[in-house]
Every structure is written in C-alpha cells, then in structure tokens.
Short mmCIF file of C-alpha atoms and ligand atoms in Angstrom, two decimals:
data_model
loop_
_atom_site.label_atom_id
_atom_site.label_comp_id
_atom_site.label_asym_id
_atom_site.label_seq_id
_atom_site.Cartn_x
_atom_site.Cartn_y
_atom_site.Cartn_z
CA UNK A 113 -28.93 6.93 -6.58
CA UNK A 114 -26.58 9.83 -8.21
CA UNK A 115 -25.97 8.80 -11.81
CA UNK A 116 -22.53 10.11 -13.43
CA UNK A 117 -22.54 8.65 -16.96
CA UNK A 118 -18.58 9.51 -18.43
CA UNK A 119 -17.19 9.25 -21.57
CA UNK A 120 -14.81 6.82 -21.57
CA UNK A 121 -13.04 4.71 -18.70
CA UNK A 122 -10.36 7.34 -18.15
CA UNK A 123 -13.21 10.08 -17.38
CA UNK A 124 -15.22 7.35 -15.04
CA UNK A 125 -11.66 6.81 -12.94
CA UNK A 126 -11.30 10.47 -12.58
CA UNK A 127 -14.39 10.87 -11.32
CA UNK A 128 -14.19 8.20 -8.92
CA UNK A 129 -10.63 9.16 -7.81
CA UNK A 130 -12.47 12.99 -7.05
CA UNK A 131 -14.52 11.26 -4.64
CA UNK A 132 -12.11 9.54 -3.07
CA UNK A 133 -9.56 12.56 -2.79
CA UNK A 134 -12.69 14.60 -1.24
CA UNK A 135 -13.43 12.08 1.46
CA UNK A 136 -9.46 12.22 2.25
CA UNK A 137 -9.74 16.12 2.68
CA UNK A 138 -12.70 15.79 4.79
CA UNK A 139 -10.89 13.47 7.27
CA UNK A 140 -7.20 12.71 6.87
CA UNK A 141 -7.97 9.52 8.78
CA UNK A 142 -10.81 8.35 6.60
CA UNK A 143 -11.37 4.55 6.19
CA UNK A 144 -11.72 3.29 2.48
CA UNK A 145 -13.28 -0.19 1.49
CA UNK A 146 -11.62 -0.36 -1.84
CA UNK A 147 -12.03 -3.19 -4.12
CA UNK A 148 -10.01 -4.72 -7.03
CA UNK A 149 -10.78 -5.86 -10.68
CA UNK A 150 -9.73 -4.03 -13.56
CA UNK A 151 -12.33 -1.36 -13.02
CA UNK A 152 -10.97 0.68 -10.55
CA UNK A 153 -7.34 0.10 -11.45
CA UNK A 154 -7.62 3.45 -13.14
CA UNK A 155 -9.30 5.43 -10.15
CA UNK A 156 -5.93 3.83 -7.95
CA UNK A 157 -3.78 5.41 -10.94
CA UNK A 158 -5.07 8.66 -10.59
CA UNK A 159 -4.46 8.40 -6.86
CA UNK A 160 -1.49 7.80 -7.58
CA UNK A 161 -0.95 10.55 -9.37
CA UNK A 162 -2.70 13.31 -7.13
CA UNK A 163 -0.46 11.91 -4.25
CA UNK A 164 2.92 11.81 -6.37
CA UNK A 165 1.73 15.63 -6.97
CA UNK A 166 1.21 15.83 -3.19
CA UNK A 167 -2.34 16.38 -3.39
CA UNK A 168 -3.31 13.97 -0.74
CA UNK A 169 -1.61 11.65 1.69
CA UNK A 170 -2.41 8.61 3.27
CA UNK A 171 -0.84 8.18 5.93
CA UNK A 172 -3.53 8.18 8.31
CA UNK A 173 -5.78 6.37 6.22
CA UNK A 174 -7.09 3.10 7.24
CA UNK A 175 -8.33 0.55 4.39
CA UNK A 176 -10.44 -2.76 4.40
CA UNK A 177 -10.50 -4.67 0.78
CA UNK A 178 -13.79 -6.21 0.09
CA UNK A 179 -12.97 -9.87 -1.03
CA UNK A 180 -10.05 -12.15 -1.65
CA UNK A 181 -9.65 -15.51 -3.11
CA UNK A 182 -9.98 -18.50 -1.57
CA UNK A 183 -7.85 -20.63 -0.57
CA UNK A 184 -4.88 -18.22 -2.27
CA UNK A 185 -1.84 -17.19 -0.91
CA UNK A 186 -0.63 -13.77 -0.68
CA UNK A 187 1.94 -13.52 -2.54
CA UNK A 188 -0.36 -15.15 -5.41
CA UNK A 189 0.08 -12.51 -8.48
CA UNK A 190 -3.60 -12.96 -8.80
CA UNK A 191 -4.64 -13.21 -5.25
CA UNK A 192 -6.58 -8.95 -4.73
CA UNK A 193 -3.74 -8.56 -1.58
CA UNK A 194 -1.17 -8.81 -4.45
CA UNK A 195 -3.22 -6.59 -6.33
CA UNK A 196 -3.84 -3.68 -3.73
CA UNK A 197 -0.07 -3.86 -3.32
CA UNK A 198 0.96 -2.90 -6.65
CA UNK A 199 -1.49 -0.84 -7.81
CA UNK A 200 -1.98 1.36 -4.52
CA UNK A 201 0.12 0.53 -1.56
CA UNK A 202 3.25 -0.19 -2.38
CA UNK A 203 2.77 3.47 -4.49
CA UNK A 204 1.71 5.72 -1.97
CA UNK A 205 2.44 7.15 1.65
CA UNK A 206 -0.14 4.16 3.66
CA UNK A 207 0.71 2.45 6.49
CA UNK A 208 0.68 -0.81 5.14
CA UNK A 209 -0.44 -2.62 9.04
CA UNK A 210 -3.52 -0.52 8.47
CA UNK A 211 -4.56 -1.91 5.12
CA UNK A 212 -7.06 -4.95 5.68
CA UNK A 213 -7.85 -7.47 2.70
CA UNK A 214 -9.73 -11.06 4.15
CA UNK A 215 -7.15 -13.58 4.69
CA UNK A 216 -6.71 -15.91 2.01
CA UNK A 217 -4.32 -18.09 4.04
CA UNK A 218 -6.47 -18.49 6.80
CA UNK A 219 -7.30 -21.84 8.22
CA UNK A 220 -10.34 -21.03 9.76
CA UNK A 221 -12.49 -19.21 7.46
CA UNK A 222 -15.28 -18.53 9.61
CA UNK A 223 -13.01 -17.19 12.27
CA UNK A 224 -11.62 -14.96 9.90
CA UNK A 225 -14.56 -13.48 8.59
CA UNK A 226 -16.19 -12.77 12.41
CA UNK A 227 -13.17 -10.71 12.82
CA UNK A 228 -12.93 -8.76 10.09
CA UNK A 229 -16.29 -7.37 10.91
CA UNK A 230 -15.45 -6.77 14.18
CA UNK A 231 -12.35 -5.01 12.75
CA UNK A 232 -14.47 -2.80 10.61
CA UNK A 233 -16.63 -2.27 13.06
CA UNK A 234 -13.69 -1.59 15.79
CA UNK A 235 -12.43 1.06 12.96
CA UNK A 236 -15.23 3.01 13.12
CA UNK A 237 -17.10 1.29 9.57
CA UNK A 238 -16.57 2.54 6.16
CA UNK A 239 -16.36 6.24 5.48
CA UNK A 240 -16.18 5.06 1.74
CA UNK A 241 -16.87 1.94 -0.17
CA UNK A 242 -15.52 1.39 -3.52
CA UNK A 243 -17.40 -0.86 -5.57
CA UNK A 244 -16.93 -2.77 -9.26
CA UNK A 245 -19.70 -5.03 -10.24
CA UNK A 246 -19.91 -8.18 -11.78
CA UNK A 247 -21.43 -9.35 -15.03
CA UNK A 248 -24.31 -10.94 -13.37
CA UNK A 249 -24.74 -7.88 -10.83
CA UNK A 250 -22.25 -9.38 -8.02
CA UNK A 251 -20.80 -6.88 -5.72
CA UNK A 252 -17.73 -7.99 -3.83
CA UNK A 253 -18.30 -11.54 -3.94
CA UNK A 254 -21.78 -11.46 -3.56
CA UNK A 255 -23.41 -13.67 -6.41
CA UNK A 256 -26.85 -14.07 -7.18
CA UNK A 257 -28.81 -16.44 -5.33
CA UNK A 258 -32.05 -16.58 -3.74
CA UNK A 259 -30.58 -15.58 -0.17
CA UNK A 260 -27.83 -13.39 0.66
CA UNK A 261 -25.82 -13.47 3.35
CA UNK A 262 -25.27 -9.42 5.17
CA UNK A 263 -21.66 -10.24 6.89
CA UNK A 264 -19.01 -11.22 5.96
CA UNK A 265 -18.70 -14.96 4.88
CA UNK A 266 -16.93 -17.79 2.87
CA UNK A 267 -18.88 -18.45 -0.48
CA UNK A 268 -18.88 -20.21 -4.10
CA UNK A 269 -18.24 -18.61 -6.85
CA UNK A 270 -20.77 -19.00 -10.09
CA UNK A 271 -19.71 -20.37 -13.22
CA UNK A 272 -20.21 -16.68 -14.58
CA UNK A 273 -17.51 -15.23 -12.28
CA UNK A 274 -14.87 -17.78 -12.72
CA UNK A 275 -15.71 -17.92 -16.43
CA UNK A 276 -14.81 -13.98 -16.26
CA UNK A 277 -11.55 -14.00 -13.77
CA UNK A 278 -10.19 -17.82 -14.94
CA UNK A 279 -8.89 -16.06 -17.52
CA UNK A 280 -6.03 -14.13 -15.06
CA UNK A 281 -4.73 -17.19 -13.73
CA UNK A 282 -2.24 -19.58 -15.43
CA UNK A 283 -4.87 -22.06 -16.27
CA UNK A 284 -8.84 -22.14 -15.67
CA UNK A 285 -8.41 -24.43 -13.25
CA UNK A 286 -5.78 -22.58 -10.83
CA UNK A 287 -8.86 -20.22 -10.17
CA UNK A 288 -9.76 -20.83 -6.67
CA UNK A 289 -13.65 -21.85 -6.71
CA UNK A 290 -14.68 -20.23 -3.65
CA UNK A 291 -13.93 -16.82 -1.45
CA UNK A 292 -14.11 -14.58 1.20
CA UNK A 293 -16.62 -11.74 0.73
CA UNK A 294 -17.69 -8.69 3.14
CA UNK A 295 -21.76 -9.35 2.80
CA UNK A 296 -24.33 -6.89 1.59
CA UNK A 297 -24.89 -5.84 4.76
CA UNK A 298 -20.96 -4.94 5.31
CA UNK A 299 -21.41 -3.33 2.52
CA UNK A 300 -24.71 -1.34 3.08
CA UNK A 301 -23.13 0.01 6.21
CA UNK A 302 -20.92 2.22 4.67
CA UNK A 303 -21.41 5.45 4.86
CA UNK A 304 -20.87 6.41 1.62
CA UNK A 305 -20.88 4.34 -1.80
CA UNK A 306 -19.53 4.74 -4.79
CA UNK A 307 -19.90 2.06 -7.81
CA UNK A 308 -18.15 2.15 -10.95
CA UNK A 309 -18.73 0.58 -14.28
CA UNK A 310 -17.17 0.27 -17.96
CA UNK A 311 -17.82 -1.32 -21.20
CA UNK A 312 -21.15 -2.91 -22.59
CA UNK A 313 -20.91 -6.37 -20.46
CA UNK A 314 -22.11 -4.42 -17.72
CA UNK A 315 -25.11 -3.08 -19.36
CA UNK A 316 -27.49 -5.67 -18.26
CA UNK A 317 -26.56 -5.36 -14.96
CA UNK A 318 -26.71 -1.87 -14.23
CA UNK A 319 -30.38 -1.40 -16.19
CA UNK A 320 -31.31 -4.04 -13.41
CA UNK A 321 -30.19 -1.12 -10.92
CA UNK A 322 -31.75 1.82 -12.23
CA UNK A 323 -34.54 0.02 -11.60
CA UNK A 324 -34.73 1.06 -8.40
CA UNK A 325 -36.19 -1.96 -7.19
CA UNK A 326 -34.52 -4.94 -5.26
CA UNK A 327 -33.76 -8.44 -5.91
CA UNK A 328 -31.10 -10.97 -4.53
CA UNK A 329 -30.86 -12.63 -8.08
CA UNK A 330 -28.93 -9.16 -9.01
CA UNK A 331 -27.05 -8.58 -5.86
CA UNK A 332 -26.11 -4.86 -6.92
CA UNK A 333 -30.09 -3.75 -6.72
CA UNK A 334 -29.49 -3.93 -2.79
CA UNK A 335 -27.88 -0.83 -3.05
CA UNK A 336 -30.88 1.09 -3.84
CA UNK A 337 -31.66 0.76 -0.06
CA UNK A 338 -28.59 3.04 0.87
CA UNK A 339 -29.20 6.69 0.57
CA UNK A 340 -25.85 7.66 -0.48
CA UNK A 341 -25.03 6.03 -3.74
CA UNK A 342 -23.07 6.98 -6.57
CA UNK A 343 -23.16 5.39 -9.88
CA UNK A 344 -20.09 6.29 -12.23
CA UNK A 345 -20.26 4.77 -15.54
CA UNK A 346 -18.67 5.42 -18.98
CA UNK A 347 -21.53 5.55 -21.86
CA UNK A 348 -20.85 2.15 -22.68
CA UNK A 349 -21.74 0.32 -19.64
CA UNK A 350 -24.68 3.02 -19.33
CA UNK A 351 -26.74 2.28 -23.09
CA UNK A 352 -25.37 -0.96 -24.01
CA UNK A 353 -23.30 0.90 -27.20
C1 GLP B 173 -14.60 -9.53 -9.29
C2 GLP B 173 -14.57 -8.87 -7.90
C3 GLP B 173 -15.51 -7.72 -7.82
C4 GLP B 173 -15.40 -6.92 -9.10
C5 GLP B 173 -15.95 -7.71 -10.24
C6 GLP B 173 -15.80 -7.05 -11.60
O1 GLP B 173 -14.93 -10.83 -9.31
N1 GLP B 173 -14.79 -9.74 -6.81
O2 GLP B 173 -15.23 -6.96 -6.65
O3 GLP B 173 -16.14 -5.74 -8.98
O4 GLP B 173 -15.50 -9.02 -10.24
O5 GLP B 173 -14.49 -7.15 -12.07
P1 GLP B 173 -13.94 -6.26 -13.25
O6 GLP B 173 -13.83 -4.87 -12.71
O7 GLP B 173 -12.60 -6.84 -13.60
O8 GLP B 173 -14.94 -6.34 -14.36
#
C-alpha cells in the first residue's frame, strides 16, 4: 500500500483530487467510483476548482457511487445521490445519465443490486475507486462482521455507523437502518484505489490497515489484497494526535 501522510485535510483533498485529475488525463472517458461523507467533500472541491480553471472535463466520464441509503428517496438532502449532486455534478461539465449511485427508491433491492454490477461490469469496471472509511474500518457500507459479502448487496447498518451519520438527519431516528453497498469484491475490482482519511477517530482503524494483514471484523484490511492502493491521510488520522 502507498502511504501519503498530509498535513491537514486541505493537503489530503489535494492530493486525492491529483489522482483523480491524472486518471482523467490518462483517459478522458475514465470511470470513477466516488464515494460521499465529509471526507472527500474537499477532493470534489478541488475538482471543482481545476475544472472551473478548465483543467479537466468530464464530459466523457462515467461514474458509479458506492452506497446509498436505504429506503431514501432522492431528493432526500441526506440521501449520497443528493450529495453527489451538489457537491460534484450539478458543478461540473458530466453527463448526469452517466452518473450511477444504487437506487434508494427501488422496490426490489436485490434486483437492483444484480444490475448495478452488471452495469459496472458492462462499463468496463472501475478505472478509479474513491474510498472514505468508517470509524470501525467500514468501506462503502461494508461493516464488520464475520462474513462479507463481495457484490453488491442490501445490508444493516451497525450501531457505530448510524451513531456517526444520525447526526445529519433531522432526528436519529429518520436515519434509514439499512443500505445498499457495492461489496468488497466490487470494490477490489477496481483497478486503481485510492482511500482517504482525516482526524484522530480514524486512527484505530487505519493502524488495523497498516497491518498488512486481513480480517473481516475491519473491513478496510481487505484492501491489502489489491496491488494498487493508495492511502492519503492527514497526520491526525495517521498517529492518533
Ligand atoms: C459513511 C459512508 C462511507 C464513508 C464513511 C465515513 O457511512 N458509507 O462511504 O467513507 O461513512 O464517513 P465520513 O467521511 O463522513 O467520516
């Protein structure tokens, strides 16, 4: 795994925008699995920014979302299609039909999660994942637990994640309890990776990484069996300060 330790958040989401900017100049049709939270909302500002300079463009870009809520609506303010809207779509040159994030109104959620593999997979897969990570080591949705499902699926949350995100919606209990999650595998299959973390609550969970080693209890460690991770984190989410 490449390690990038930054100095502060605004360092780690220029960092991670770099990558992202790179992959668009290598193929002006790249597809990005992006992800929300307010960890990368920086990285999507300085995208912002490069294309408002006309740095990049992406018009020919193609994008799948990791995880929504569910059930949630779209035009939820907290549901992550809201979110991709405002911070990045709505901001920049992208075809909006080719942005992807899992149905939250769907009625069948099986149904919707066999085809959005099959979408990825019809796109090509993932030139470039972007990846947050949870307090307890979740990536996308993916919470700890002694099995772990590789596609994409419907799943419970943990009382740690809706502990940390309750806080968004109008009351705890407007959090929806369960969602839809592209599974490690998904994940693993992208080409690239990039992870990105800030601030001492994620301390714990990225010493479990460094590791090196693998456990399903921290969901994250399964990335040390891609070959092409990058780890961006400010010096706070790197020694616990
Ligand atoms: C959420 C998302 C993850 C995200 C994580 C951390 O629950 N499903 O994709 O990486 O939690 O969120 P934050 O960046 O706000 O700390």
């Amino acid at each position: 795994m490449n390690v990038i330790i930054t100095e502060n958040y605004e360092s780690m989401s220029k960092e991670a925008a770099k990558i992202v900017v790179d992959t668009m100049s290598k193929k002006i049709n790249a597809v990005l699995g992006l992800a929300t939270g307010s960890t990368p909302e920086g990285m999507y500002a300085e995208l912002c920014r490069s294309y408002n300079k006309g740095e990049i463009s992406f018009r020919a870009v193609n994008s799948v979302n990791l995880d929504e809520y569910y059930p949630i609506s779209a035009t939820n303010n907290q549901s992550y299609r809201y979110f991709m809207n405002k911070n990045l779509f709505d901001k920049v040159d992208i075809n909006k039909s080719n942005t992807y994030v899992p149905n939250g109104e769907a009625k069948d959620a099986a149904a919707e999660c066999k085809s959005y593999d099959e979408l990825i997979a019809s796109l090509g897969g993932i030139d470039l994942q972007i990846l947050g990570i949870g307090r307890n080591g979740h990536i996308g949705f993916n919470e700890p637990n002694g099995e772990l499902i590789p596609v994409t699926h419907l799943t419970s949350l943990t009382e740690s994640t809706i502990e940390s995100n309750s806080k968004y919606f109008p009351t705890p209990s407007d959090m929806p309890r369960s969602a839809l999650t592209m599974g490690i595998g998904t994940i693993l299959n992208a080409k690239k990776i990039v992870i990105m973390a800030s601030g001492k609550e994620k301390h714990e969970a990225i010493l479990k990484m460094l590791t090196g080693k693998v456990t399903t209890m921290w969901p994250a460690t399964m990335l040390n069996l891609h070959n092409d991770v990058t780890l961006i984190c400010d010096r706070r989410a790197y020694y616990g300060e």
